[in-house]
Short mmCIF file of C-alpha atoms and ligand atoms in Angstrom, two decimals:
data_model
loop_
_atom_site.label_atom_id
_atom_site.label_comp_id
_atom_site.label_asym_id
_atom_site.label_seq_id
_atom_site.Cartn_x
_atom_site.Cartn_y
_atom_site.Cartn_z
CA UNK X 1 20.24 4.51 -0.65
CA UNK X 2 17.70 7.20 0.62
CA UNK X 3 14.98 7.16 3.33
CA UNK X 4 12.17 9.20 3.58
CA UNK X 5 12.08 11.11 6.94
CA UNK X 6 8.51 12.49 7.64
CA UNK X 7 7.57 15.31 10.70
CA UNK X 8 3.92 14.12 11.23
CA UNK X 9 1.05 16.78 12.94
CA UNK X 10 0.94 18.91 9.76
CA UNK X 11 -2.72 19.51 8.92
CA UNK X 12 -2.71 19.25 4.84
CA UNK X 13 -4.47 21.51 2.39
CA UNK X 14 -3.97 22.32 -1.41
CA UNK X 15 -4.58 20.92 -4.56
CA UNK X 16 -2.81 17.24 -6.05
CA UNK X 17 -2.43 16.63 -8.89
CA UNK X 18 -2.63 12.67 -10.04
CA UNK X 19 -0.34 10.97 -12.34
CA UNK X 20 -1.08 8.20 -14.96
CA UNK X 21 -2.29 4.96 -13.63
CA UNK X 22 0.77 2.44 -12.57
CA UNK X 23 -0.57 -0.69 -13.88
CA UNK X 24 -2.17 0.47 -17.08
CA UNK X 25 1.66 1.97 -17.62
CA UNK X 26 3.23 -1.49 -16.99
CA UNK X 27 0.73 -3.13 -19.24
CA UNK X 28 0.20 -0.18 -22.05
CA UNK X 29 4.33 -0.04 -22.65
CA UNK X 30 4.53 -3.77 -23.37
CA UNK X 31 1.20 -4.11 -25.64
CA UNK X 32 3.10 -1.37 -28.11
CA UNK X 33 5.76 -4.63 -29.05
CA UNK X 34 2.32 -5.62 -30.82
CA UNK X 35 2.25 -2.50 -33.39
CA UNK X 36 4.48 -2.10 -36.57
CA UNK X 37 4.82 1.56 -36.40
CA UNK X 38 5.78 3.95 -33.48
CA UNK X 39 2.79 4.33 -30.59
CA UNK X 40 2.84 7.22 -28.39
CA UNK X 41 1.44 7.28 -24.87
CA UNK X 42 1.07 10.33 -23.04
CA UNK X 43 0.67 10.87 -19.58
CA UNK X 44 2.83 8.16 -17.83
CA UNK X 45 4.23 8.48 -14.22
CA UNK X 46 7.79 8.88 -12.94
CA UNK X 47 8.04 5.56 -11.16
CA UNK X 48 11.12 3.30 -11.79
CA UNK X 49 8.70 0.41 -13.19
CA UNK X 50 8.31 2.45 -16.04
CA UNK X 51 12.06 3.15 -16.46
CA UNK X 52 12.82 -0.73 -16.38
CA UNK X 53 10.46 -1.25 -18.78
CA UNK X 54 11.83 0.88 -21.20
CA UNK X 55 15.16 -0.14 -20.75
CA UNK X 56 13.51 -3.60 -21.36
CA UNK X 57 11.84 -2.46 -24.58
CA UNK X 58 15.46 -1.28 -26.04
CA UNK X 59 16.62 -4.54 -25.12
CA UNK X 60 14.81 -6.31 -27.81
CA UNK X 61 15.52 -3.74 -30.36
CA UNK X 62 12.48 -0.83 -29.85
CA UNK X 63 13.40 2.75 -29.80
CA UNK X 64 12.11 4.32 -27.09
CA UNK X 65 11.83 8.34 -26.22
CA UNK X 66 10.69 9.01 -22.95
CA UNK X 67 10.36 12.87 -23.11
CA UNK X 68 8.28 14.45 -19.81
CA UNK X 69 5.71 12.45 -19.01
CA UNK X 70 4.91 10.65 -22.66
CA UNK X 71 6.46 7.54 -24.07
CA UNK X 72 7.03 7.01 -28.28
CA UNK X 73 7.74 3.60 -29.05
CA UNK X 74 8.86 2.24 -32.22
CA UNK X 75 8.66 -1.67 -32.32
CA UNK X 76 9.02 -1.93 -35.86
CA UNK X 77 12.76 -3.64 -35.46
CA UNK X 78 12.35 -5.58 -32.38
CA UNK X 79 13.41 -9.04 -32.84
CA UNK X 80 12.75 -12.20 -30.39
CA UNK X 81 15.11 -11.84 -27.92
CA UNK X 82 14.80 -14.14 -24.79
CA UNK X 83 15.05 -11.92 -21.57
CA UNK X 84 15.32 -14.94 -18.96
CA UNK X 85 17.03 -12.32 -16.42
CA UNK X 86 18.22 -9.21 -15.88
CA UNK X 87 15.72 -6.64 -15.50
CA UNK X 88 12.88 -8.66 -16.66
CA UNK X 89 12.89 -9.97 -12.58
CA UNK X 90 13.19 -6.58 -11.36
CA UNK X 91 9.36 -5.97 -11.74
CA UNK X 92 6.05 -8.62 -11.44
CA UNK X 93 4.58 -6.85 -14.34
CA UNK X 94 7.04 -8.32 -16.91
CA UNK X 95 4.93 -10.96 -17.05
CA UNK X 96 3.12 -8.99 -20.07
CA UNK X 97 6.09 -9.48 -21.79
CA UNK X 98 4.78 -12.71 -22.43
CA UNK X 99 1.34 -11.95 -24.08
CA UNK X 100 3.14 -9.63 -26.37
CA UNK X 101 6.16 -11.17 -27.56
CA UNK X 102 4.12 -14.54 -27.62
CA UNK X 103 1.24 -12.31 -29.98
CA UNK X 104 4.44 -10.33 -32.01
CA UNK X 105 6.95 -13.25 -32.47
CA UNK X 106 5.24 -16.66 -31.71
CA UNK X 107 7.69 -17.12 -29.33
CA UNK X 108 9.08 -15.75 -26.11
CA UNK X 109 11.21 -16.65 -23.07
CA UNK X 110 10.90 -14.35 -20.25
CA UNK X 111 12.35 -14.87 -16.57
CA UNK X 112 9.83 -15.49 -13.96
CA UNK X 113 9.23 -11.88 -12.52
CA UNK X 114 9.58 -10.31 -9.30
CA UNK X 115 7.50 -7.12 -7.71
CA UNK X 116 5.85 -6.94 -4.38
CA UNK X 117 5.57 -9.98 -2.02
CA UNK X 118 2.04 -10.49 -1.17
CA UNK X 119 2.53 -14.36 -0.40
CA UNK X 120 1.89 -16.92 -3.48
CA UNK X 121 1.08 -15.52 -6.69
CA UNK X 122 0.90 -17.92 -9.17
CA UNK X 123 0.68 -16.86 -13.22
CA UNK X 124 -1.33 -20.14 -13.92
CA UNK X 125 -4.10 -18.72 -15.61
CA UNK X 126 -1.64 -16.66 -17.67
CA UNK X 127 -0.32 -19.75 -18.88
CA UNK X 128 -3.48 -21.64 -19.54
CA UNK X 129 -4.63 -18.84 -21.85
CA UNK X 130 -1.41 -18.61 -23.92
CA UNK X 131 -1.82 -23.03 -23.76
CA UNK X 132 -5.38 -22.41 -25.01
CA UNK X 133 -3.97 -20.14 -28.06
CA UNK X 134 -2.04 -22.91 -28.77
CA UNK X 135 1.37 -22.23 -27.20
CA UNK X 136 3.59 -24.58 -25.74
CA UNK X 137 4.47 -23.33 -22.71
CA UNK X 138 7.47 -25.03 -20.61
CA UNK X 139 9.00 -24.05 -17.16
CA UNK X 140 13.14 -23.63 -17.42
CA UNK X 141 15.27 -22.91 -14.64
CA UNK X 142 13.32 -19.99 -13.78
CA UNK X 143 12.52 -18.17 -16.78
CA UNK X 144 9.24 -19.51 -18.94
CA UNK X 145 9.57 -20.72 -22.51
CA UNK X 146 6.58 -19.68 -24.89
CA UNK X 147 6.28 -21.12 -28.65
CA UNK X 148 3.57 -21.73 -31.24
CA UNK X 149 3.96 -22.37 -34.65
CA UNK X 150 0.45 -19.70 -35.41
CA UNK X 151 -2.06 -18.47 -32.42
CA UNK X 152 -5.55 -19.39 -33.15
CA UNK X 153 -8.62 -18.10 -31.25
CA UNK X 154 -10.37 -19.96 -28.35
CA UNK X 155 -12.37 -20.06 -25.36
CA UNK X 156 -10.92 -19.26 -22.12
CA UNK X 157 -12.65 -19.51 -18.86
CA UNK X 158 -10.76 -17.91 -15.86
CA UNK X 159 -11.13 -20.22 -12.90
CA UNK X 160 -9.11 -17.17 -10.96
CA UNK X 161 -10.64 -13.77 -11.70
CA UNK X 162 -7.01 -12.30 -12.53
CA UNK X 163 -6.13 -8.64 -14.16
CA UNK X 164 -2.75 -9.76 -15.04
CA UNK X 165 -4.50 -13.03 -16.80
CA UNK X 166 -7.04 -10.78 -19.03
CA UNK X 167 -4.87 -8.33 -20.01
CA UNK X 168 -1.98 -10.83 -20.89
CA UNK X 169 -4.52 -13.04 -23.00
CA UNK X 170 -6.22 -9.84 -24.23
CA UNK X 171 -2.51 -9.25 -25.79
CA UNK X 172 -1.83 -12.54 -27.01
CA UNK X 173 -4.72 -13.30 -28.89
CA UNK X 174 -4.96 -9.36 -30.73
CA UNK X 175 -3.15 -10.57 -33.16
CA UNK X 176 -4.03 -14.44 -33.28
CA UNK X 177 -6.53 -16.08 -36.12
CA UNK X 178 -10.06 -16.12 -35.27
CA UNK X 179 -12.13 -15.38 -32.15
CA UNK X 180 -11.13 -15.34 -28.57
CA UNK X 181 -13.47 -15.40 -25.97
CA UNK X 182 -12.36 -14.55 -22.05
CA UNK X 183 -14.99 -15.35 -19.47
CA UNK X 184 -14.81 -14.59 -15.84
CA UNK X 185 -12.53 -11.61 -17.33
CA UNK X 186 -11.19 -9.01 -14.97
CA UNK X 187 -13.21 -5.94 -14.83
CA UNK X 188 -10.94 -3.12 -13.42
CA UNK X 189 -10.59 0.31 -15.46
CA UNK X 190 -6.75 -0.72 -16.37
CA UNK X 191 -7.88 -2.95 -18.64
CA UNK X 192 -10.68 -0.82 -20.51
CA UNK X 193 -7.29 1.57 -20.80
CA UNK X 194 -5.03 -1.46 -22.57
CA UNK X 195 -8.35 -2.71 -24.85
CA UNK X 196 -8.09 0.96 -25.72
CA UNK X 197 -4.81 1.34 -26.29
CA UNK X 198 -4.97 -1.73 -28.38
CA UNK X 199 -8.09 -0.66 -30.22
CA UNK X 200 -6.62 2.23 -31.57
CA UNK X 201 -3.46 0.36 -32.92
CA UNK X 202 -6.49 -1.58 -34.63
CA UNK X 203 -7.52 -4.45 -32.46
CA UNK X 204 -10.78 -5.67 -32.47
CA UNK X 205 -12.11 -6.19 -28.88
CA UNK X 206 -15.53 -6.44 -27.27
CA UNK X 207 -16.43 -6.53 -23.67
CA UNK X 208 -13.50 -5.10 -21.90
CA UNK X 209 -14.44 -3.80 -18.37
CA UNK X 210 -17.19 -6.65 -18.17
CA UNK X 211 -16.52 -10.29 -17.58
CA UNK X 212 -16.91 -11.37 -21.08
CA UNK X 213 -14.49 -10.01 -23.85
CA UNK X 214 -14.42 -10.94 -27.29
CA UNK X 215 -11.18 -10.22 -29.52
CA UNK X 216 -11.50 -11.00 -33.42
CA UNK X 217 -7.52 -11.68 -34.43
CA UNK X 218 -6.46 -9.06 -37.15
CA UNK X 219 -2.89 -9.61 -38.90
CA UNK X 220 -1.28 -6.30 -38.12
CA UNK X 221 -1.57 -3.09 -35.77
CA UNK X 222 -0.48 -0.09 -36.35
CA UNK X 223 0.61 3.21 -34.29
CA UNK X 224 -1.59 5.48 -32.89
CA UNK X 225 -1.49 8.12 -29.76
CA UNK X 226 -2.89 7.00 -26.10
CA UNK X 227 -3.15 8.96 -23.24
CA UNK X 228 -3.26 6.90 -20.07
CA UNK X 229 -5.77 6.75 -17.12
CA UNK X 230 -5.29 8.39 -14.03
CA UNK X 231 -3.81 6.09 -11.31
CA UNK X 232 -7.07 5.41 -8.73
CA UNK X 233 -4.96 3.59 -6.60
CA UNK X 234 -2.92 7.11 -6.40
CA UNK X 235 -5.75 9.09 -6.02
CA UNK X 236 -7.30 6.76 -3.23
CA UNK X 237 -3.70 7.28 -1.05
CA UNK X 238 -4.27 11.07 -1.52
CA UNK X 239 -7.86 10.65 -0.63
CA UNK X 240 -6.97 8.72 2.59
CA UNK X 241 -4.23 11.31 3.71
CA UNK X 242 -6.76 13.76 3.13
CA UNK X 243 -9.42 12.17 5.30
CA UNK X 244 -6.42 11.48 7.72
CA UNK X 245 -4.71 14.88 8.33
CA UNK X 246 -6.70 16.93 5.41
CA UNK X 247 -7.98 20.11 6.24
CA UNK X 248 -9.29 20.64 2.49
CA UNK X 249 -7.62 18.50 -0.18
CA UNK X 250 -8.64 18.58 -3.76
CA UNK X 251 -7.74 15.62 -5.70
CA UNK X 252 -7.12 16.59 -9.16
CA UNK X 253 -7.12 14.49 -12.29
CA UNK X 254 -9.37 11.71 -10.61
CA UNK X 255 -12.22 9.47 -12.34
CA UNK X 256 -14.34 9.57 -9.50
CA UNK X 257 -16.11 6.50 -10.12
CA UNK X 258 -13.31 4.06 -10.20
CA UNK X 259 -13.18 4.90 -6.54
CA UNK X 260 -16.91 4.39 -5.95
CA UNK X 261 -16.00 1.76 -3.10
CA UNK X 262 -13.49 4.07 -1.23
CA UNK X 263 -15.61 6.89 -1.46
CA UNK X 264 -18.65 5.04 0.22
CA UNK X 265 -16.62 3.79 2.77
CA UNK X 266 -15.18 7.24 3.61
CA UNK X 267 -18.39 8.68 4.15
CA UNK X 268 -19.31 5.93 5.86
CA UNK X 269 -16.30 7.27 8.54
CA UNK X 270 -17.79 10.53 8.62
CA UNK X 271 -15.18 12.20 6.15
CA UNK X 272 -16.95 15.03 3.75
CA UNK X 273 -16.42 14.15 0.20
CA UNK X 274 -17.17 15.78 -2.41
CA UNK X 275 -16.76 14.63 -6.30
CA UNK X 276 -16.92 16.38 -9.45
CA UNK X 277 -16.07 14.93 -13.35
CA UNK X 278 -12.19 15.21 -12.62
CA UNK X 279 -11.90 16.07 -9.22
CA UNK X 280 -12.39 14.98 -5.15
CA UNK X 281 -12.42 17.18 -2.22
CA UNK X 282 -11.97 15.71 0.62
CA UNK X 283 -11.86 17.41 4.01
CA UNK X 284 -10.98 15.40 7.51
CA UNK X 285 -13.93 17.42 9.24
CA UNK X 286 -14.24 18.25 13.38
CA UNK X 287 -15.72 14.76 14.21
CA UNK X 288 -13.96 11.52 15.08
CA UNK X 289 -13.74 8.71 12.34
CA UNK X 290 -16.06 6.11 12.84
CA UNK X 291 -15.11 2.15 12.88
CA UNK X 292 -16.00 0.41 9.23
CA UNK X 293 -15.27 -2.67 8.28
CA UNK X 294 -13.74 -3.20 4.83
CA UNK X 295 -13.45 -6.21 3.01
CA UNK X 296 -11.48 -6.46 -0.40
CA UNK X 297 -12.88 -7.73 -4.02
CA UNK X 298 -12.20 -7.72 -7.59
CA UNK X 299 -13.40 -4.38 -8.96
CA UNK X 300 -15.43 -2.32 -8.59
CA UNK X 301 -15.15 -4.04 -4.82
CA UNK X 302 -12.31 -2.43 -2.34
CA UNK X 303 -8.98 -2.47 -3.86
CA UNK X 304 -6.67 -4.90 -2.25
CA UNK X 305 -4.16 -2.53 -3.52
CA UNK X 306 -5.78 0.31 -0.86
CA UNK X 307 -6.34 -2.20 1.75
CA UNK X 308 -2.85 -1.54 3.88
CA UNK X 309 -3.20 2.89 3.35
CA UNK X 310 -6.42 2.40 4.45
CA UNK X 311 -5.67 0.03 7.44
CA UNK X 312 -3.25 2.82 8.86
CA UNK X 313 -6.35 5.67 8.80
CA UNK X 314 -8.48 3.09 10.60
CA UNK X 315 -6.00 3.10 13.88
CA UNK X 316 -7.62 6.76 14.32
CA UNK X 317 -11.40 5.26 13.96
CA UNK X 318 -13.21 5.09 17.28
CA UNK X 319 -14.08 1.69 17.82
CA UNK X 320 -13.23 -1.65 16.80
CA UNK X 321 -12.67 -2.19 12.99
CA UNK X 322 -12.28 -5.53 11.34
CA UNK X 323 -10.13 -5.49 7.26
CA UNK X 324 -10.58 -8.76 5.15
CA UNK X 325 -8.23 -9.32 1.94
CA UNK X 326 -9.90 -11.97 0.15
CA UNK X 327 -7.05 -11.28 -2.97
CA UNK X 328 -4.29 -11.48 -1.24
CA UNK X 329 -4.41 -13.38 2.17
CA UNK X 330 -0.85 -11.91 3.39
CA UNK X 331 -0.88 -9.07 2.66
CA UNK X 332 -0.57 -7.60 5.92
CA UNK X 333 3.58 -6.93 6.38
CA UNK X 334 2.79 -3.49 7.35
CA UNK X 335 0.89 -3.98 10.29
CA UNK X 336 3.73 -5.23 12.34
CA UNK X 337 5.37 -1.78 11.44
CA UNK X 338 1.89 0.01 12.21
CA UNK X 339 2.09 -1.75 15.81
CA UNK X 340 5.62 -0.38 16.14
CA UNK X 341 4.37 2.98 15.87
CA UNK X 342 1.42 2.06 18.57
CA UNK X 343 -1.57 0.80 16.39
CA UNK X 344 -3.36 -1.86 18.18
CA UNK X 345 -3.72 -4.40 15.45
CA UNK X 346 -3.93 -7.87 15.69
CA UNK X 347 -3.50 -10.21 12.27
CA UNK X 348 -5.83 -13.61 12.31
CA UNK X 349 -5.63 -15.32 8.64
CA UNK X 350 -6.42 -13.00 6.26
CA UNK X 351 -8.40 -10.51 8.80
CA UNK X 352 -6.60 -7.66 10.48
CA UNK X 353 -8.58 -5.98 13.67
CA UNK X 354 -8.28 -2.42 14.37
CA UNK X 355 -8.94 -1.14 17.96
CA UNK X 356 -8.72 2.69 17.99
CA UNK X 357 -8.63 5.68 18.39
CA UNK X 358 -4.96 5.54 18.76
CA UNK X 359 -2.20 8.41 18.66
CA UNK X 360 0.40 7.01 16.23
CA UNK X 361 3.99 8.07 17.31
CA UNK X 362 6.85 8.76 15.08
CA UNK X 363 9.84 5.46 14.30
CA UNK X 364 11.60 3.87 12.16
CA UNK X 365 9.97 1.76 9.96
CA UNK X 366 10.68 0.07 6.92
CA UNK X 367 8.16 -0.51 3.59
CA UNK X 368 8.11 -4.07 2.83
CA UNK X 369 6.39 -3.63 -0.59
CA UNK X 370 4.59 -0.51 -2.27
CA UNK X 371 1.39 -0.24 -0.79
CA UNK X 372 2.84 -1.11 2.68
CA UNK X 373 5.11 1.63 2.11
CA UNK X 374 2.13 4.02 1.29
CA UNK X 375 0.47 2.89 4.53
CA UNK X 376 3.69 3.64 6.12
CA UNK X 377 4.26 7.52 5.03
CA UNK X 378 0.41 8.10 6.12
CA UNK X 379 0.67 6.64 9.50
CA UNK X 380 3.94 9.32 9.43
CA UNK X 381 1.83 12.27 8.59
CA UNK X 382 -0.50 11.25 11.25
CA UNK X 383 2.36 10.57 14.05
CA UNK X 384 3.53 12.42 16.57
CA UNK X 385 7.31 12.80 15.99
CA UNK X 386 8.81 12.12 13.03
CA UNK X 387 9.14 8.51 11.26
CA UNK X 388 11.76 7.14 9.19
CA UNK X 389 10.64 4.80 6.39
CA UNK X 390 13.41 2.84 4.81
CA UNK X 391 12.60 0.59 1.59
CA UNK X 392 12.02 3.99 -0.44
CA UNK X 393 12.66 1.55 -3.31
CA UNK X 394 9.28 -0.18 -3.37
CA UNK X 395 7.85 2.95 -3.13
CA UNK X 396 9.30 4.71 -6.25
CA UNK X 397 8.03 2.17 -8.15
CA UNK X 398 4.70 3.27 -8.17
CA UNK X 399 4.17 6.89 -6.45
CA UNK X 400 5.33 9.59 -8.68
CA UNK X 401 6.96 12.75 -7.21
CA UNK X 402 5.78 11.88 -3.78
CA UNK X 403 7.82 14.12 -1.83
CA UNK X 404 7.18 17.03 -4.09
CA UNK X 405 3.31 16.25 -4.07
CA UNK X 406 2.77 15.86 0.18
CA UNK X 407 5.05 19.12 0.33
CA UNK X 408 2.80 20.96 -2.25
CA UNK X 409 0.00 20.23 0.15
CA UNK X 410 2.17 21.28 3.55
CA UNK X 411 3.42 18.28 5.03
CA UNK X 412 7.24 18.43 6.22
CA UNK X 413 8.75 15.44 4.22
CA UNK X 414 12.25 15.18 3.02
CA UNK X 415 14.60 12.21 2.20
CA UNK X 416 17.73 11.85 3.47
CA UNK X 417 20.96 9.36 2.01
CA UNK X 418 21.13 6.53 4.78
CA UNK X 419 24.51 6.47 6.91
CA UNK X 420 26.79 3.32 6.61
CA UNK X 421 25.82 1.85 10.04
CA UNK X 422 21.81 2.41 9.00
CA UNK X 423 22.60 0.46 5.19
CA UNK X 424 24.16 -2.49 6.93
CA UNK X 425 21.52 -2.85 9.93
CA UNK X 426 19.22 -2.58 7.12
CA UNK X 427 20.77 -5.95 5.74
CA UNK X 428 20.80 -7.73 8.37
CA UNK X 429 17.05 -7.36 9.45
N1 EPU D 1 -4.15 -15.51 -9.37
C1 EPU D 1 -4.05 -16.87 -9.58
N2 EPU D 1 -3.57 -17.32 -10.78
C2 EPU D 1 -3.19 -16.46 -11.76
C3 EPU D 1 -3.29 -15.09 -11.54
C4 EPU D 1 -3.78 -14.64 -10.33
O1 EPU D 1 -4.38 -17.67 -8.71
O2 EPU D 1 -2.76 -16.93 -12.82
C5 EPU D 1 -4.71 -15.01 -8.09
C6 EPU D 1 -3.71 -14.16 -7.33
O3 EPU D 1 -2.86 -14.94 -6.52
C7 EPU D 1 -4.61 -13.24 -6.54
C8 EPU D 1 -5.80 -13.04 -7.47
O4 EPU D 1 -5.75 -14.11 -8.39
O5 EPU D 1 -5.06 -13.87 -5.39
C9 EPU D 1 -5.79 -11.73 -8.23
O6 EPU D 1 -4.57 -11.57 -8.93
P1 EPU D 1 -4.41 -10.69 -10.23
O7 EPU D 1 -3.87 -11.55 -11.33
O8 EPU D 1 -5.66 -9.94 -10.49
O9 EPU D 1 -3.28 -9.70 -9.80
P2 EPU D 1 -2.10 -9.16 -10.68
O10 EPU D 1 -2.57 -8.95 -12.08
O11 EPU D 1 -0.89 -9.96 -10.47
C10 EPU D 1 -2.70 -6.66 -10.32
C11 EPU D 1 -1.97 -5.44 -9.85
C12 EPU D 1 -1.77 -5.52 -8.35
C13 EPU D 1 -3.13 -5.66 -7.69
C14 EPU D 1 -3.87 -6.87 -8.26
C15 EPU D 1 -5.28 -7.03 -7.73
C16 EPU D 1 -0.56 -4.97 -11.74
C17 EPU D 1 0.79 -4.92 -12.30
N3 EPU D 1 -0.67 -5.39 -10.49
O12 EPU D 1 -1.86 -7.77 -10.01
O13 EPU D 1 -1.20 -4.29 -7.99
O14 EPU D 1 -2.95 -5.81 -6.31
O15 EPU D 1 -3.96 -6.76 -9.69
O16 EPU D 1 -6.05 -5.95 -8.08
O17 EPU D 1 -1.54 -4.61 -12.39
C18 EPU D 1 0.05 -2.82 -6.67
O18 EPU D 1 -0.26 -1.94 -7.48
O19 EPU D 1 0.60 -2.58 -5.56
C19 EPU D 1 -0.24 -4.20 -7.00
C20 EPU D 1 0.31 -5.22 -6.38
#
């Protein structure tokens, strides 16, 4: 097992380049189970979530050739097989799994899945969609059993606005009879990018990216090439480090718009931004930050999934600074780390308060879950000393080539194997 070992101060500049977006990946790889003839998508990060899945793919019977950075998949002899554990709990995302064996096979039994702990987070609406296709859906000793003897089109009202939900209905019903209708959809760009996908294997679907889609059921889909979207929630960590400790960072490969909400908030700081059809620069400036206050939402609101990098930037905001998850109310497992390294936070219910400016000093601190871990390697550029940030796990599974990227732009980050004495403290905390 690694850590990543991080010498903060350096002031960043450069160019970064962005990979493919992590959870269009996780949902793009499954929905090609759907097709009958290889599907190629191009463009996919190195993160281990995309590994597992792959390795998950081949376990039902799909060939899989994962050359670079693009993925061919042929489905055409995958056969039903249940996946109750095994890899299948090693990531949350598996859950799409469901939609797409359930929409290939009729049937499906897939263990409940893992990922990041955020506090509850139930799959309910998941389920009622598939029960509103008509599936039988039962609860086994941990893994979920999905049958139906045919699909057929219906109505489904999200109670929960839910990404995972609309996507994993959106593949379900492709292939059912007649018309599905999702309202109170999801809205975020990584499901435009799977209706895509989907689209060009021959789906019919209406609607995605607002919160009514419409999907006509067609009988087959076919192969077809995909590139992916670039990851904003990537692009927003880069953005942060460079309003952090940038002293000129260009964010390449960026939609600028899916970012609209970070973007207005950095300015709001006093960072300069400036955005072009595929790009961001984004330069720290002489002035101190100024206090915001951010509060997170569905898209095209403040991504939850940005809420703990951004939380670390705001210890070096003058002022007082108040961060509301309204997505996930726990999500705050880094801030006890952040306090460690001498952020003045204090956590009440699902509201974290900020007092700053602060000078962040160098430990040893340990990512809890991905995004925690992002919030952890900025508050190490921006340290004095250097930090040590164990749990490099959660982080591979969603930042591609991170060392090689924060190097490219001058920071001094390395990882180093963990001694014997470090792996079992680590065990026992
Ligand atoms: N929810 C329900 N019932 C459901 C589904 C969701 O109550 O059946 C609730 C959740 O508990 C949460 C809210 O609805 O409070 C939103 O959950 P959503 O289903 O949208 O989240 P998700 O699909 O499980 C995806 C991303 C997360 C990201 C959230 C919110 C993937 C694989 N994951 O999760 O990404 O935080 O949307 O935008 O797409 C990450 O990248 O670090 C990450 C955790």
């Amino acid at each position: 097992m690694e850590k990543l070992m991080i010498a903060g101060g350096d002031l960043l500049k450069g160019t970064v380049r962005v990979s493919g977006a992590k959870n269009s990946a996780v949902a793009l790889i499954p929905a090609t189970i759907l097709a009958d003839s290889p599907v190629t998508i191009e463009g996919l990060p190195d993160i281990s979530d995309v590994e597992i899945l792959k390795g998950l793919l081949e376990e039902i019977g799909g060939k899989v050739d994962l050359r670079n950075d693009d993925m061919t998949v042929d489905p055409s002899s995958m056969i039903s097989m249940p996946l109750p554990n095994g890899k299948v709990k090693m990531l949350r995302a598996s859950y799409y799994l469901m939609g797409a064996m359930l929409g290939r096979f009729k049937k499906a039994v897939i263990g409940l899945p893992g990922g990041c702990h955020l506090g509850p987070r139930p799959i309910d609406q998941h389920i009622k969609g598939f029960q509103a296709l008509g599936a039988s859906v039962t609860n086994e000793q941990g893994a979920i059993y999905l049958r139906a003897d045919e699909l057929r089109g219906a109505r489904i009202y999200l109670d929960v606005v839910s990404v995972g939900a609309t996507i994993n209905i959106m593949l379900a019903a492709v292939r059912a009879k007649g018309r599905t209708i999702i309202e109170n959809a999801a809205k975020e760009p990584e499901i435009i990018d799977v209706a895509t996908l989907l689209t060009n294997m021959g789906a019919n679907i209406k609607g995605a990216g607002t919160d009514i889609i419409r999907i006509d059921g067609v009988d087959s889909l076919h192969g077809c090439h995909h590139t992916i979207i670039p990851d904003r929630i990537e692009a927003g960590t880069y953005m942060i480090i460079g309003a952090a400790v940038g002293g000129g960072v260009l964010i390449d490969n960026v939609i600028p718009q899916h970012l609209e909400s970070l973007i207005a908030k950095l300015r709001e700081m006093g960072v300069r931004i400036e955005s072009g059809d595929d790009q961001v620069f984004i330069e720290r400036g002489p002035n101190p930050l100024k206090a915001v206050d951010i509060k997170t939402l569905v898209y095209p609101g403040f991504a939850t999934d940005l809420q703990q990098p951004f939380t670390t930037l705001l210890t070096n905001a003058t002022g007082s600074c108040v961060v509301t998850d309204t997505i996930y109310g726990a999500r705050f497992k880094h801030i006890d780390e952040l306090r460690r390294m001498n952020a003045d936070i204090k956590v009440e219910g699902r509201t974290a308060i900020i007092n700053g400016p602060v000078q962040l000093q160098g430990a040893k601190v340990k990512a809890s879950d991905l995004r925690a871990g992002a919030a952890l390697v900025i508050a190490g550029l921006m340290a004095e000393g250097i930090t040590e940030v164990t749990g490099l796990e959660h982080i591979d599974r969603g930042y591609s080539h991170l060392v090689e990227k924060l190097t490219g732009l001058g920071a001094t980050v390395w990882r180093e194997s963990m001694t014997k004495e470090e792996l079992e403290q680590l065990k026992s905390t």
